[in-house]
mmCIF file with all atom_site columns, C-alpha atoms in Angstrom:
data_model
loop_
_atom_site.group_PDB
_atom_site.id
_atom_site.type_symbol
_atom_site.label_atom_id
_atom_site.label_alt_id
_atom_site.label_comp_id
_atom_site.label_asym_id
_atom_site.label_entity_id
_atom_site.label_seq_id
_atom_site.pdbx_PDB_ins_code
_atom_site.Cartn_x
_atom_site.Cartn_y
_atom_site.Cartn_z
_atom_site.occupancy
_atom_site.B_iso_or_equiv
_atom_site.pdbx_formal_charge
_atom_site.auth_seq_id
_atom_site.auth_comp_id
_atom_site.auth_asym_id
_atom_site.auth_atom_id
_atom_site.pdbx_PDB_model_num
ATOM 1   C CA . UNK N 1 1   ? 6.248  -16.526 -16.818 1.00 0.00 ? 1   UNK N CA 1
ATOM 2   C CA . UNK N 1 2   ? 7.691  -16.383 -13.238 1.00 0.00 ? 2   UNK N CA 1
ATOM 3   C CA . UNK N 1 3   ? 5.412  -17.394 -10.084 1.00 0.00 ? 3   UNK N CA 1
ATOM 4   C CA . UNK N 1 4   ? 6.040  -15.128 -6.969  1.00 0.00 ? 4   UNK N CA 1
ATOM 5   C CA . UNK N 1 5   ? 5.581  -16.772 -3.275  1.00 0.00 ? 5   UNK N CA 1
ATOM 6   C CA . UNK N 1 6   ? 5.764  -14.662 -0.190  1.00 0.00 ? 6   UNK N CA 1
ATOM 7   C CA . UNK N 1 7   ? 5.508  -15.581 3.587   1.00 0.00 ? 7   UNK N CA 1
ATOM 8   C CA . UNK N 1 8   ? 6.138  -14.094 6.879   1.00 0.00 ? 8   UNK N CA 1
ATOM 9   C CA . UNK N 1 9   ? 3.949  -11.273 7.228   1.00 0.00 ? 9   UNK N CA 1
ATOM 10  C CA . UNK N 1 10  ? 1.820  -11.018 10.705  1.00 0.00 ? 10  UNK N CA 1
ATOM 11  C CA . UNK N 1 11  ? 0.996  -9.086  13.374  1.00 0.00 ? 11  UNK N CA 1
ATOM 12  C CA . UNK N 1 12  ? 4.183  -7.960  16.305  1.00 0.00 ? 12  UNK N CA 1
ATOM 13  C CA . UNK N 1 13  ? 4.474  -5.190  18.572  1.00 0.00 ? 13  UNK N CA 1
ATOM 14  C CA . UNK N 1 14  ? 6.301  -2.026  18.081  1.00 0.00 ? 14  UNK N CA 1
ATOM 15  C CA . UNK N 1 15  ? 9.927  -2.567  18.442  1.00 0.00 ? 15  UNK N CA 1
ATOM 16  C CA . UNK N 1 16  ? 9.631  -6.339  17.044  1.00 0.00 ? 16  UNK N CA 1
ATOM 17  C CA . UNK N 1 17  ? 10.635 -7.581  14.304  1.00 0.00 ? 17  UNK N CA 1
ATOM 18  C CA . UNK N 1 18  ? 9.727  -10.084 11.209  1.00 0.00 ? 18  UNK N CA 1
ATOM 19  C CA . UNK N 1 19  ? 11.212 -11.811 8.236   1.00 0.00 ? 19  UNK N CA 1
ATOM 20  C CA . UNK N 1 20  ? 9.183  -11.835 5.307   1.00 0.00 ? 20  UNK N CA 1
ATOM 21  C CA . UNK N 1 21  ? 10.441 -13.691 2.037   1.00 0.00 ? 21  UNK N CA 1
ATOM 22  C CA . UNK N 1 22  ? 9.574  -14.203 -2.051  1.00 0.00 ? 22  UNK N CA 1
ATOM 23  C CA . UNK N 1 23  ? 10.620 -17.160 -3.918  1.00 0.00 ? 23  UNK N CA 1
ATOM 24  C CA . UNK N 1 24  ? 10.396 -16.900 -7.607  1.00 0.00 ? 24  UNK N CA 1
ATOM 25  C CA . UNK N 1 25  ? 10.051 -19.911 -9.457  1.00 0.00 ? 25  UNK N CA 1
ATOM 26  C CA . UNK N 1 26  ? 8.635  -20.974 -13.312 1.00 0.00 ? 26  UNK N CA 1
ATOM 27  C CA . UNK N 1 27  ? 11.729 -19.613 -14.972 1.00 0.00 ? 27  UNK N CA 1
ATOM 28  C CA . UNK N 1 28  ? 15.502 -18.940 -14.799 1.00 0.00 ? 28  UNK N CA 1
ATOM 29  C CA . UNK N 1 29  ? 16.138 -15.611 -13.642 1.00 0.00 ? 29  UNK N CA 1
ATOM 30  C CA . UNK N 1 30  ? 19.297 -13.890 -14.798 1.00 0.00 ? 30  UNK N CA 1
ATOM 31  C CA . UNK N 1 31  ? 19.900 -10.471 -14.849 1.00 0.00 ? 31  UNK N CA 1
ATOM 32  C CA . UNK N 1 32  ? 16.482 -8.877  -12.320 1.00 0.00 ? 32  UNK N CA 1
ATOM 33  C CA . UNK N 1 33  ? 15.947 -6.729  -10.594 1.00 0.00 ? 33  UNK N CA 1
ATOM 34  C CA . UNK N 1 34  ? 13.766 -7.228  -6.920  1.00 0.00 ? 34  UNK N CA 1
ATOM 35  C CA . UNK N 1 35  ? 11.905 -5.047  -4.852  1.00 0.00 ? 35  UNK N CA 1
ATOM 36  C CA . UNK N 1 36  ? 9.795  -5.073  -1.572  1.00 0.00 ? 36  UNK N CA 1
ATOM 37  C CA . UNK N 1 37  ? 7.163  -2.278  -1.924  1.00 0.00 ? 37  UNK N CA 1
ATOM 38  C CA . UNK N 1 38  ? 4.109  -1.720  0.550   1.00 0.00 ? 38  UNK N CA 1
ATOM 39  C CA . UNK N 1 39  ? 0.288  0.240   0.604   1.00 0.00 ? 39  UNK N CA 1
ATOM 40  C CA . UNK N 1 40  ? -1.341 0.712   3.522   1.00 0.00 ? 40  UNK N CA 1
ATOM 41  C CA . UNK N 1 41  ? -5.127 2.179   3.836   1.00 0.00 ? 41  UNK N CA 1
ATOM 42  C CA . UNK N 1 42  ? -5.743 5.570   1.856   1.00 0.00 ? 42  UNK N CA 1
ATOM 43  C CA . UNK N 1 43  ? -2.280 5.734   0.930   1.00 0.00 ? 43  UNK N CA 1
ATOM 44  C CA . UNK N 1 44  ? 0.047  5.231   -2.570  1.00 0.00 ? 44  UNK N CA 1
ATOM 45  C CA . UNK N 1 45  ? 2.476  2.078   -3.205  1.00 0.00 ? 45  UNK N CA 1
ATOM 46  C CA . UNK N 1 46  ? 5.854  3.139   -1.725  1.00 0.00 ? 46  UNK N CA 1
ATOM 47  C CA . UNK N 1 47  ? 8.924  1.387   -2.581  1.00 0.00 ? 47  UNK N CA 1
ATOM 48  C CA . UNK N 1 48  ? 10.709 -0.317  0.727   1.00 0.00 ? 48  UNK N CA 1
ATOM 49  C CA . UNK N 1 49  ? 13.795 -2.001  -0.717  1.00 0.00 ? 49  UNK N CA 1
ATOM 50  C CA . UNK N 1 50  ? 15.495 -3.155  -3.696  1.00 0.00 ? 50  UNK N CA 1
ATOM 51  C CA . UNK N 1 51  ? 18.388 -5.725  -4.556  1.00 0.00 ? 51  UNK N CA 1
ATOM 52  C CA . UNK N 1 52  ? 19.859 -6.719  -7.880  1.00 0.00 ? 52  UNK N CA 1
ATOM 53  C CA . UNK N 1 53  ? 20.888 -9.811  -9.222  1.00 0.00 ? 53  UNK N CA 1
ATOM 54  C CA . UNK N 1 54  ? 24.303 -8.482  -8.846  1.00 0.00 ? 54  UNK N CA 1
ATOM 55  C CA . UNK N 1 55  ? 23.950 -7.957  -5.132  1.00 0.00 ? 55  UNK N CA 1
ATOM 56  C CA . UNK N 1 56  ? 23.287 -4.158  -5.263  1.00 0.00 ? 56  UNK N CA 1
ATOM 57  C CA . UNK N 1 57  ? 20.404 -2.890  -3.028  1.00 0.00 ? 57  UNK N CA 1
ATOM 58  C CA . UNK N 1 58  ? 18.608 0.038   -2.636  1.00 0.00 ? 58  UNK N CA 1
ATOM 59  C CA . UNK N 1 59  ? 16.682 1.436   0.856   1.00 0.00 ? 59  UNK N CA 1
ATOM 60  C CA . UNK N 1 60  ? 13.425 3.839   1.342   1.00 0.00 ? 60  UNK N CA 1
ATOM 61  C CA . UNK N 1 61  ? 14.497 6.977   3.892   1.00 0.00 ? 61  UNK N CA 1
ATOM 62  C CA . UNK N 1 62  ? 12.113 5.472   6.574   1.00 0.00 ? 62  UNK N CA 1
ATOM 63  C CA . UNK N 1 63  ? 13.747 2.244   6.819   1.00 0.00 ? 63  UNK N CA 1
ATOM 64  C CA . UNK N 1 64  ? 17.470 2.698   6.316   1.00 0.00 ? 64  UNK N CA 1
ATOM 65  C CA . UNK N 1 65  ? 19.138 0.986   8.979   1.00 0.00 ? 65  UNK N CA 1
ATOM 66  C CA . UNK N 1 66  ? 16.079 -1.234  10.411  1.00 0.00 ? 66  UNK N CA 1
ATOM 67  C CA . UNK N 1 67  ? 15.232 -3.081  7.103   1.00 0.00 ? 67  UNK N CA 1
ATOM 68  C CA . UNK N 1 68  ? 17.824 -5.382  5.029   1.00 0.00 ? 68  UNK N CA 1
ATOM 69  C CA . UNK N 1 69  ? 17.070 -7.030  1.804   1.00 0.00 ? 69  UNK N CA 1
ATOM 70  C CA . UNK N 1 70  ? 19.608 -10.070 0.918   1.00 0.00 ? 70  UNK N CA 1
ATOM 71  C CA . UNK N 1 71  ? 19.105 -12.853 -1.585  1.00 0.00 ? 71  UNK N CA 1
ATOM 72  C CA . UNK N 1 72  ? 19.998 -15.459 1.512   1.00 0.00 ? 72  UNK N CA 1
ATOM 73  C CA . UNK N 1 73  ? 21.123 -19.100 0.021   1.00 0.00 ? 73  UNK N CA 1
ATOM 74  C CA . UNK N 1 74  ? 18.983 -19.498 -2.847  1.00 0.00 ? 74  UNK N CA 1
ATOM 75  C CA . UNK N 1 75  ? 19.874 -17.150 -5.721  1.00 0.00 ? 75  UNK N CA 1
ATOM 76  C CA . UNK N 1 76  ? 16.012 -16.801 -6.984  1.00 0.00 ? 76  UNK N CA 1
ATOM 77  C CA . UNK N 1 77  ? 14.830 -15.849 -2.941  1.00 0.00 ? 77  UNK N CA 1
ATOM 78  C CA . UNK N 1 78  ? 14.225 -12.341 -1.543  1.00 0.00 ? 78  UNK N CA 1
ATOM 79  C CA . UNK N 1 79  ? 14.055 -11.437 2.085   1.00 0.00 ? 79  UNK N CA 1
ATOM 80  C CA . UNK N 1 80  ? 13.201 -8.662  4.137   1.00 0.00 ? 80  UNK N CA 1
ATOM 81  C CA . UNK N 1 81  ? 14.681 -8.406  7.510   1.00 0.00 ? 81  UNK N CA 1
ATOM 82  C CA . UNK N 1 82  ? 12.290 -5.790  9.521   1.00 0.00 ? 82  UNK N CA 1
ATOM 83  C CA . UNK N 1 83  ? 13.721 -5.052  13.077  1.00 0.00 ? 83  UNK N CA 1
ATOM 84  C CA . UNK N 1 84  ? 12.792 -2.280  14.906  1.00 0.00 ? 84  UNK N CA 1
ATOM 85  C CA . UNK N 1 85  ? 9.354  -2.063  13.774  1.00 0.00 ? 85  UNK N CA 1
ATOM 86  C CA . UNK N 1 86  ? 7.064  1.142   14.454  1.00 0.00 ? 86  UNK N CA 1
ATOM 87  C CA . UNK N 1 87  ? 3.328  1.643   13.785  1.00 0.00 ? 87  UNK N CA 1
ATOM 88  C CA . UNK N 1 88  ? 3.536  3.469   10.393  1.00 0.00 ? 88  UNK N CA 1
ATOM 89  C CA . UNK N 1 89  ? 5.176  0.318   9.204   1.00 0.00 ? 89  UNK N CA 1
ATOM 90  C CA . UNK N 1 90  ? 1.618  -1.216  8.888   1.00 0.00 ? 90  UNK N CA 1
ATOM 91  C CA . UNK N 1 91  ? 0.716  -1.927  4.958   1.00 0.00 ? 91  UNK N CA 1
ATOM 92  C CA . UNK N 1 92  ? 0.199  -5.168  2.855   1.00 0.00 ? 92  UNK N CA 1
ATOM 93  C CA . UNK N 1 93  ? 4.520  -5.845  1.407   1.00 0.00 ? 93  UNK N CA 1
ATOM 94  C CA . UNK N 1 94  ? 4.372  -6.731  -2.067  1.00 0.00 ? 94  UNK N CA 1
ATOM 95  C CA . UNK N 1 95  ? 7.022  -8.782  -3.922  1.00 0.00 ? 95  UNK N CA 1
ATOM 96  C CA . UNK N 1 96  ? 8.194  -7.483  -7.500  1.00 0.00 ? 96  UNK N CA 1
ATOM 97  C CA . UNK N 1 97  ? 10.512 -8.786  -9.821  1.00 0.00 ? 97  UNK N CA 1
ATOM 98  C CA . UNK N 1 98  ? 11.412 -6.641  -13.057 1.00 0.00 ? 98  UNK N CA 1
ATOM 99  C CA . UNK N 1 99  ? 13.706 -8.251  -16.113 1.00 0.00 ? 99  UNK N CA 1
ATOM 100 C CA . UNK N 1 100 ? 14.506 -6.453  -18.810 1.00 0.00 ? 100 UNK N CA 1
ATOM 101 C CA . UNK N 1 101 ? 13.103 -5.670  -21.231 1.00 0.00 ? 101 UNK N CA 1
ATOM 102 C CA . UNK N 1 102 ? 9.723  -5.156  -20.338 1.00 0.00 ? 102 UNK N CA 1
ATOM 103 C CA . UNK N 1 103 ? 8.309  -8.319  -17.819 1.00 0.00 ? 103 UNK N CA 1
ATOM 104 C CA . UNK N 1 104 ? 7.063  -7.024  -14.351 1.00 0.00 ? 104 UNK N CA 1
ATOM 105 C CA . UNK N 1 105 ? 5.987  -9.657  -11.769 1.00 0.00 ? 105 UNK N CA 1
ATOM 106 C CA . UNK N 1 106 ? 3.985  -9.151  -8.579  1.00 0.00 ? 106 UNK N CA 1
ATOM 107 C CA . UNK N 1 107 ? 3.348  -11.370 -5.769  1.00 0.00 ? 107 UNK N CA 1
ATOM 108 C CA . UNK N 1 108 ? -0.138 -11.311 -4.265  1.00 0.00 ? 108 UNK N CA 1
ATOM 109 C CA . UNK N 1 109 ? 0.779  -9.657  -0.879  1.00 0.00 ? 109 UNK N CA 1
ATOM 110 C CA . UNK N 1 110 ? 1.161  -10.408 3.051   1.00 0.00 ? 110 UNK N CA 1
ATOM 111 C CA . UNK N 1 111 ? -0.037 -8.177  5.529   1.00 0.00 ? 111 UNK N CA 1
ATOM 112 C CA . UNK N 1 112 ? 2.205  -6.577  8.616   1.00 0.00 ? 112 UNK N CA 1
ATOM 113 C CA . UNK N 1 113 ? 0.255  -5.139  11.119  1.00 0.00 ? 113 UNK N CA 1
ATOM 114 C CA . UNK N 1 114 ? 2.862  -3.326  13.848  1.00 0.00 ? 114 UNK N CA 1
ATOM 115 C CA . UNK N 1 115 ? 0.468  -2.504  16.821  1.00 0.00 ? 115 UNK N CA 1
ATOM 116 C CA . UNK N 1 116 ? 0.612  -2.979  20.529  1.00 0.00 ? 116 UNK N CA 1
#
């Protein structure tokens, strides 16, 4: 079983920006892959970003070129750089991690509210 731990959601004005970040810990991941998706009121789950254990990553059409997902220094950490950020970027960011065959592991969720 793998534990997910996110931080860095909150509340900035439009144009700001904000770091959020999941740390997976309880096992030794090898091959994964992870993914930022986010929900806001009234609306479906949307995926955001994804990166690979190999480094690959993967970007929504809304937030190509203001959003970056990197594994930073440790191998089993996720961030999301959000610069830029704009109103409809509101939602509660959820952490997933998928290894194959067939485990799926969600954080619990941080809430970004982008309002002025």
């Amino acid at each position: 079983q793998v534990q997910l731990v996110e931080s860095g959601g909150g509340l900035v004005q439009p144009g700001g920006s904000l770091r959020l970040s999941c740390a997976a810990s309880g096992s030794t991941l090898s091959a994964y892959i992870m993914t930022w998706y986010r929900q806001a009121p009234g609306k479906q789950r949307e995926l955001v970003a994804s990166i690979t254990s190999g480094g690959g990553t993967h970007y929504a059409d809304s937030v190509k070129g203001r959003f970056t997902i990197s594994n930073g220094n440790a191998k089993n950490t996720m961030y999301l750089q959000m610069n830029m950020l704009k109103p409809e970027d509101t939602a509660v960011y959820y952490c997933h991690v998928y290894v194959a065959p067939t485990s799926h592991y969600w954080g619990q969720g941080t809430q970004v509210t982008v309002s002025s």
